[in-house]
Amino acid sequence: MMNASICANLCFICDKELSVESECVSVKAKGITNLINSSKARFNNKLKSLVNLENVLVHKDCRKNYTRPDTIRKCVNEKEGTSNISPVKENCLFCDNECSKELEKKFSKERRDSIIQVSTLHFKTSIMDVANKRNDEWGKEVLKRLDSVVCLVSEESKYHKSCERKFCSKNPVDKNKKRGKPQDEDLANAFLNVCDFFESENECQFGLNFLHEKMEGTRDEKTLKNKLINKYGDDIIIRTSRGKKSIARKRNTHDNINTCE
């Protein structure tokens, strides 16, 4: 179902004509979700033009600039008339204490914590789900911090790896949940280690078998694949081809639709 508010001959981002085919790209459902999130982060009304669209034609460069975190941040700062750094950018999302590599360098290597910068739009939703399930004071504090930020990626939000691990692996037990086999805490921690590696590395894709080897104790690659999809949702692409090894690829706001859709 196409939205009549978008002119088929104009790029909705720059409002200029889509005259050169090689400079244009057709954005489909998942890419449109990314455009909508970027529009929300920019506090503009362009997202209204994207409602109910199955695909939209835009300039390639416009799409990249529109969804790039640094241009979103610049746009927001210009609208607010300030370049002040958000507290969420300076402090850990979970413990609300200073979160910087410079500070960690002051500690001995044994005491240093890893600093992870949020790189996917899905991360916020994932942590909000965990916070709601916790339904405790810590969860409420984290929700409050998350609600104060529109886009964690554009704000360059960070967190301590140990804090995320504690927050996500120590959820209160649901009293209404049927009793069964207790969760293997070692397996859960192994998966968190894989996630830390996946998020912190500069490489955009890894062999699923490689990640499986790093996660000691898991039964098979299928289990790891399902856990990755459950955690990252649309922010991860796992491709499987007959006769070839499965590939897990990051999807973030820098991705070009030609390589990620």
mmCIF file of N, CA and C in Angstrom, residues 206-210 213 221 239-248:
data_model
loop_
_atom_site.group_PDB
_atom_site.id
_atom_site.type_symbol
_atom_site.label_atom_id
_atom_site.label_comp_id
_atom_site.label_asym_id
_atom_site.label_seq_id
_atom_site.Cartn_x
_atom_site.Cartn_y
_atom_site.Cartn_z
ATOM 1 N N PHE A 206 30.861 -12.220 10.726
ATOM 2 C CA PHE A 206 31.643 -13.341 11.226
ATOM 3 C C PHE A 206 30.966 -14.641 10.814
ATOM 4 N N GLY A 207 31.770 -15.685 10.671
ATOM 5 C CA GLY A 207 31.204 -16.996 10.418
ATOM 6 C C GLY A 207 30.484 -17.473 11.673
ATOM 7 N N LEU A 208 29.303 -18.038 11.500
ATOM 8 C CA LEU A 208 28.543 -18.509 12.656
ATOM 9 C C LEU A 208 29.308 -19.608 13.387
ATOM 10 N N ASN A 209 30.040 -20.419 12.626
ATOM 11 C CA ASN A 209 30.834 -21.476 13.264
ATOM 12 C C ASN A 209 31.953 -20.889 14.120
ATOM 13 N N PHE A 210 32.494 -19.734 13.694
ATOM 14 C CA PHE A 210 33.540 -19.055 14.471
ATOM 15 C C PHE A 210 32.975 -18.566 15.802
ATOM 16 N N GLU A 213 32.328 -21.458 18.161
ATOM 17 C CA GLU A 213 33.535 -21.945 18.833
ATOM 18 C C GLU A 213 33.893 -21.074 20.035
ATOM 19 N N GLU A 221 25.064 -24.842 16.511
ATOM 20 C CA GLU A 221 25.014 -23.516 15.898
ATOM 21 C C GLU A 221 23.585 -22.980 15.837
ATOM 22 N N ARG A 239 22.828 -15.279 7.277
ATOM 23 C CA ARG A 239 22.581 -15.864 5.959
ATOM 24 C C ARG A 239 23.128 -17.285 5.895
ATOM 25 N N THR A 240 22.309 -18.169 5.372
ATOM 26 C CA THR A 240 22.698 -19.568 5.225
ATOM 27 C C THR A 240 22.483 -20.001 3.783
ATOM 28 N N SER A 241 23.544 -20.490 3.154
ATOM 29 C CA SER A 241 23.454 -20.971 1.777
ATOM 30 C C SER A 241 23.861 -22.434 1.733
ATOM 31 N N ARG A 242 23.211 -23.177 0.860
ATOM 32 C CA ARG A 242 23.515 -24.600 0.744
ATOM 33 C C ARG A 242 24.978 -24.797 0.351
ATOM 34 N N GLY A 243 25.652 -25.627 1.122
ATOM 35 C CA GLY A 243 27.048 -25.925 0.823
ATOM 36 C C GLY A 243 28.025 -24.886 1.325
ATOM 37 N N LYS A 244 27.515 -23.817 1.968
ATOM 38 C CA LYS A 244 28.389 -22.767 2.479
ATOM 39 C C LYS A 244 28.137 -22.556 3.969
ATOM 40 N N LYS A 245 29.128 -21.997 4.640
ATOM 41 C CA LYS A 245 28.999 -21.740 6.066
ATOM 42 C C LYS A 245 28.106 -20.522 6.308
ATOM 43 N N SER A 246 27.351 -20.570 7.393
ATOM 44 C CA SER A 246 26.452 -19.468 7.740
ATOM 45 C C SER A 246 27.256 -18.244 8.161
ATOM 46 N N ILE A 247 26.737 -17.070 7.800
ATOM 47 C CA ILE A 247 27.394 -15.803 8.107
ATOM 48 C C ILE A 247 26.472 -14.953 8.984
ATOM 49 N N ALA A 248 27.022 -14.412 10.072
ATOM 50 C CA ALA A 248 26.289 -13.474 10.929
ATOM 51 C C ALA A 248 26.835 -12.083 10.649
#
